[in-house]
mmCIF file of C-alpha atoms in Angstrom:
data_model
loop_
_atom_site.group_PDB
_atom_site.id
_atom_site.type_symbol
_atom_site.label_atom_id
_atom_site.label_comp_id
_atom_site.label_asym_id
_atom_site.label_seq_id
_atom_site.Cartn_x
_atom_site.Cartn_y
_atom_site.Cartn_z
ATOM 1 C CA MET A 150 86.289 65.550 139.125
ATOM 2 C CA VAL A 151 83.280 64.556 141.886
ATOM 3 C CA LYS A 152 79.401 64.567 140.216
ATOM 4 C CA VAL A 153 76.886 66.125 141.563
ATOM 5 C CA ASN A 154 73.337 65.434 141.207
ATOM 6 C CA ARG A 155 71.779 69.203 141.676
ATOM 7 C CA ASP A 156 73.066 72.853 140.273
ATOM 8 C CA VAL A 157 74.903 74.757 142.849
ATOM 9 C CA VAL A 158 72.992 76.302 145.519
ATOM 10 C CA THR A 159 73.860 79.938 146.981
ATOM 11 C CA LEU A 160 72.197 80.788 149.962
ATOM 12 C CA ALA A 161 71.816 84.805 150.457
ATOM 13 C CA THR A 162 74.713 84.547 153.546
ATOM 14 C CA GLY A 163 77.426 83.281 150.584
ATOM 15 C CA VAL A 164 77.494 79.578 151.505
ATOM 16 C CA SER A 165 77.225 77.450 148.846
ATOM 17 C CA TYR A 166 76.677 73.396 148.164
ATOM 18 C CA ALA A 167 75.950 71.326 145.673
ATOM 19 C CA ASP A 168 74.405 68.129 146.522
ATOM 20 C CA VAL A 169 76.447 64.774 145.814
ATOM 21 C CA SER A 170 73.977 62.513 147.011
ATOM 22 C CA LEU A 171 70.308 63.622 148.640
ATOM 23 C CA GLY A 172 69.779 60.920 151.358
ATOM 24 C CA ARG A 173 66.502 59.755 152.597
ATOM 25 C CA GLY A 174 64.205 60.838 155.432
ATOM 26 C CA ASP A 175 62.644 64.289 156.830
ATOM 27 C CA PRO A 176 65.007 66.826 156.118
ATOM 28 C CA VAL A 177 66.927 68.293 159.248
ATOM 29 C CA ARG A 178 65.378 71.045 161.056
ATOM 30 C CA THR A 179 67.123 73.337 163.530
ATOM 31 C CA ALA A 180 66.784 71.621 167.082
ATOM 32 C CA ASP A 181 67.383 67.798 165.092
ATOM 33 C CA LEU A 182 70.448 65.666 166.337
ATOM 34 C CA VAL A 183 72.873 65.819 163.781
ATOM 35 C CA VAL A 184 75.260 62.840 163.478
ATOM 36 C CA ALA A 185 77.283 63.494 160.412
ATOM 37 C CA HIS A 186 81.575 62.948 158.722
ATOM 38 C CA LEU A 187 83.211 65.468 157.287
ATOM 39 C CA VAL A 188 86.411 67.022 155.558
ATOM 40 C CA GLY A 189 87.392 70.286 155.933
ATOM 41 C CA ALA A 190 89.641 72.252 154.034
ATOM 42 C CA THR A 191 91.700 75.442 152.981
ATOM 43 C CA PRO A 192 91.100 76.776 149.195
ATOM 44 C CA ASP A 193 94.718 75.538 148.702
ATOM 45 C CA GLY A 194 93.820 72.192 149.972
ATOM 46 C CA ARG A 195 95.199 72.121 153.388
ATOM 47 C CA GLU A 196 92.860 69.914 155.180
ATOM 48 C CA PHE A 197 92.222 70.961 158.400
ATOM 49 C CA GLU A 198 89.202 69.165 159.970
ATOM 50 C CA ASN A 199 88.845 64.586 158.459
ATOM 51 C CA THR A 200 86.136 62.825 160.863
ATOM 52 C CA TYR A 201 86.911 59.617 159.414
ATOM 53 C CA ALA A 202 90.661 59.952 159.930
ATOM 54 C CA ARG A 203 89.991 60.340 163.520
ATOM 55 C CA GLY A 204 87.363 57.567 163.652
ATOM 56 C CA ALA A 205 84.435 59.431 165.280
ATOM 57 C CA ALA A 206 82.150 61.358 163.857
ATOM 58 C CA LEU A 207 80.538 64.871 164.869
ATOM 59 C CA ALA A 208 77.368 65.101 166.795
ATOM 60 C CA PHE A 209 75.538 68.264 167.564
ATOM 61 C CA THR A 210 72.255 69.664 167.990
ATOM 62 C CA LEU A 211 71.501 71.605 165.025
ATOM 63 C CA GLY A 212 70.907 75.285 165.950
ATOM 64 C CA VAL A 213 73.385 74.721 169.631
ATOM 65 C CA ARG A 214 76.732 75.256 166.871
ATOM 66 C CA PRO A 215 79.721 73.443 169.154
ATOM 67 C CA PRO A 216 83.136 74.882 168.656
ATOM 68 C CA GLY A 217 84.358 74.614 166.100
ATOM 69 C CA VAL A 218 82.035 74.300 163.850
ATOM 70 C CA PRO A 219 81.230 77.237 161.840
ATOM 71 C CA GLU A 220 77.718 78.877 160.931
ATOM 72 C CA GLY A 221 77.792 78.690 157.372
ATOM 73 C CA LEU A 222 78.792 74.710 157.877
ATOM 74 C CA GLU A 223 75.643 74.678 159.833
ATOM 75 C CA GLU A 224 73.410 76.743 157.613
ATOM 76 C CA ALA A 225 74.692 74.220 155.015
ATOM 77 C CA ILE A 226 74.648 71.045 156.530
ATOM 78 C CA ALA A 227 70.171 72.434 157.454
ATOM 79 C CA GLY A 228 67.713 70.329 155.393
ATOM 80 C CA MET A 229 70.172 67.838 154.269
ATOM 81 C CA ARG A 230 68.604 64.324 154.027
ATOM 82 C CA ALA A 231 70.061 61.110 156.269
ATOM 83 C CA GLY A 232 72.862 59.184 154.074
ATOM 84 C CA GLY A 233 73.084 62.972 151.974
ATOM 85 C CA ARG A 234 76.890 64.119 150.815
ATOM 86 C CA ARG A 235 77.028 67.630 150.076
ATOM 87 C CA LEU A 236 79.981 69.952 148.855
ATOM 88 C CA VAL A 237 79.983 72.893 151.142
ATOM 89 C CA ALA A 238 82.028 76.417 150.314
ATOM 90 C CA VAL A 239 81.749 78.939 153.322
ATOM 91 C CA PRO A 240 82.914 82.521 152.800
ATOM 92 C CA PRO A 241 85.646 83.614 155.328
ATOM 93 C CA ARG A 242 82.205 85.754 157.181
ATOM 94 C CA MET A 243 80.352 82.796 157.457
ATOM 95 C CA GLY A 244 83.557 80.636 158.881
ATOM 96 C CA PHE A 245 85.685 81.493 161.323
ATOM 97 C CA GLY A 246 85.785 85.333 160.312
ATOM 98 C CA ASP A 247 88.873 88.025 161.089
ATOM 99 C CA ARG A 248 90.442 84.895 163.439
ATOM 100 C CA ALA A 249 92.909 82.399 163.186
ATOM 101 C CA VAL A 250 91.776 79.349 164.647
ATOM 102 C CA ARG A 251 93.452 76.190 165.571
ATOM 103 C CA ALA A 252 91.621 73.150 164.135
ATOM 104 C CA PRO A 253 92.610 69.530 165.021
ATOM 105 C CA LEU A 254 95.021 68.812 161.163
ATOM 106 C CA ALA A 255 96.211 72.326 160.493
ATOM 107 C CA ARG A 256 95.481 76.638 161.783
ATOM 108 C CA VAL A 257 92.902 78.043 159.218
ATOM 109 C CA PRO A 258 94.504 81.372 159.107
ATOM 110 C CA PRO A 259 92.298 84.353 159.516
ATOM 111 C CA ASN A 260 89.780 84.708 156.541
ATOM 112 C CA ALA A 261 90.120 82.231 154.935
ATOM 113 C CA SER A 262 87.550 80.871 152.759
ATOM 114 C CA LEU A 263 86.229 77.228 153.694
ATOM 115 C CA LEU A 264 85.245 73.865 152.135
ATOM 116 C CA TYR A 265 83.530 70.704 153.127
ATOM 117 C CA GLU A 266 82.692 67.691 152.427
ATOM 118 C CA VAL A 267 79.508 66.294 154.232
ATOM 119 C CA GLU A 268 77.630 62.905 154.771
ATOM 120 C CA LEU A 269 75.380 63.371 156.962
ATOM 121 C CA LEU A 270 75.225 59.780 158.751
ATOM 122 C CA ARG A 271 71.905 60.249 161.115
ATOM 123 C CA CYS A 272 69.600 62.759 161.931
ATOM 124 C CA VAL A 273 67.311 62.254 165.154
ATOM 125 C CA PRO A 274 64.153 64.648 165.663
ATOM 126 C CA VAL A 275 64.063 66.388 168.991
ATOM 127 C CA GLU A 276 61.597 64.987 170.348
ATOM 128 C CA ALA A 277 63.005 61.222 169.940
ATOM 129 C CA ALA A 278 66.235 62.656 170.990
ATOM 130 C CA ALA A 279 64.562 63.379 174.480
ATOM 131 C CA VAL A 280 62.635 59.842 174.533
ATOM 132 C CA ALA A 281 65.669 58.466 173.767
ATOM 133 C CA ALA A 282 67.115 60.414 176.754
ATOM 134 C CA GLY A 283 64.208 59.405 179.267
ATOM 135 C CA GLY A 284 62.272 61.935 179.360
ATOM 136 C CA SER A 285 59.170 63.568 177.170
ATOM 137 C CA ALA A 286 59.577 66.737 174.420
ATOM 138 C CA PRO A 287 62.172 68.735 175.444
ATOM 139 C CA PRO A 288 60.659 72.312 177.077
ATOM 140 C CA ALA A 289 63.080 74.445 174.937
ATOM 141 C CA ALA A 290 60.184 72.451 171.916
ATOM 142 C CA LEU A 291 57.471 73.786 173.372
ATOM 143 C CA SER A 292 58.279 77.522 174.700
ATOM 144 C CA GLY A 293 60.727 78.608 171.595
ATOM 145 C CA ARG A 294 63.924 78.468 174.029
ATOM 146 C CA ALA A 295 67.500 77.743 172.130
ATOM 147 C CA PRO A 296 67.619 73.487 172.504
ATOM 148 C CA GLU A 297 70.103 72.009 174.596
ATOM 149 C CA ALA A 298 72.647 69.830 173.382
ATOM 150 C CA PRO A 299 72.219 66.194 173.982
ATOM 151 C CA SER A 300 73.733 64.872 176.953
ATOM 152 C CA PRO A 301 75.778 61.901 176.709
ATOM 153 C CA GLU A 302 73.220 58.863 177.507
ATOM 154 C CA ALA A 303 71.124 60.169 174.565
ATOM 155 C CA LEU A 304 74.172 60.478 171.887
ATOM 156 C CA ARG A 305 74.997 56.789 172.878
ATOM 157 C CA VAL A 306 71.223 55.285 172.578
ATOM 158 C CA LEU A 307 71.035 57.318 169.291
ATOM 159 C CA ILE A 308 74.030 56.729 166.824
ATOM 160 C CA MET A 309 74.300 53.535 165.881
ATOM 161 C CA PRO A 310 77.744 52.231 164.982
ATOM 162 C CA ARG A 311 78.299 53.001 161.152
ATOM 163 C CA SER A 312 81.409 51.827 159.291
ATOM 164 C CA CYS A 313 82.070 54.493 156.257
ATOM 165 C CA SER A 314 83.998 55.177 153.262
ATOM 166 C CA SER A 315 86.003 58.172 152.869
ATOM 167 C CA ILE A 316 84.033 60.053 150.018
ATOM 168 C CA SER A 317 86.780 61.570 147.462
ATOM 169 C CA HIS A 318 88.103 65.435 148.812
ATOM 170 C CA ARG A 319 89.285 67.059 144.874
ATOM 171 C CA TRP A 320 88.107 70.005 145.416
ATOM 172 C CA ALA A 321 90.382 71.320 142.944
ATOM 173 C CA THR A 322 88.356 69.876 139.354
ATOM 174 C CA SER A 323 84.922 70.582 141.032
ATOM 175 C CA ASP A 324 82.388 73.138 139.984
ATOM 176 C CA LEU A 325 81.458 74.061 143.464
ATOM 177 C CA HIS A 326 85.100 75.343 144.055
ATOM 178 C CA ARG A 327 85.517 77.417 140.923
ATOM 179 C CA GLY A 328 82.989 79.070 141.644
ATOM 180 C CA SER A 329 80.523 77.940 138.626
#
């Protein structure tokens, strides 16, 4: 059974999460660069994504979802801290909705609930990402426009190699999966 440090939190959208460990530093905010490992599965235990197995963490700017990152997962990552681990349950409407999705490890059926284990490796504030890429504070941060995804050069500067041990994937026995 996966133990959690906190109670299950259910957001207004129906997304639920429970922290396994809280991490350190400032919480993730919109426009921050997020680097995370995750394991995604359907409630029957079928894994559709595993960045540990692929050997490549997911990196994206919070608020600029790349393909394959559902809105509910992004919502659950907001507020995490670097080093934190979180179990996440995403209802169908905040996941992939009524469409089937071909994911790296398996097909996700329409109207599927999604279960994730997320380990936030790194969170880089938008200002630091801009400076690392050789610029200054991005215009988006000043104008209120949606932030742009970081350049490959910025990612190379910001993402440090890190070995990660796999986190356990035991949804059948977790309180979050049972909805209690």
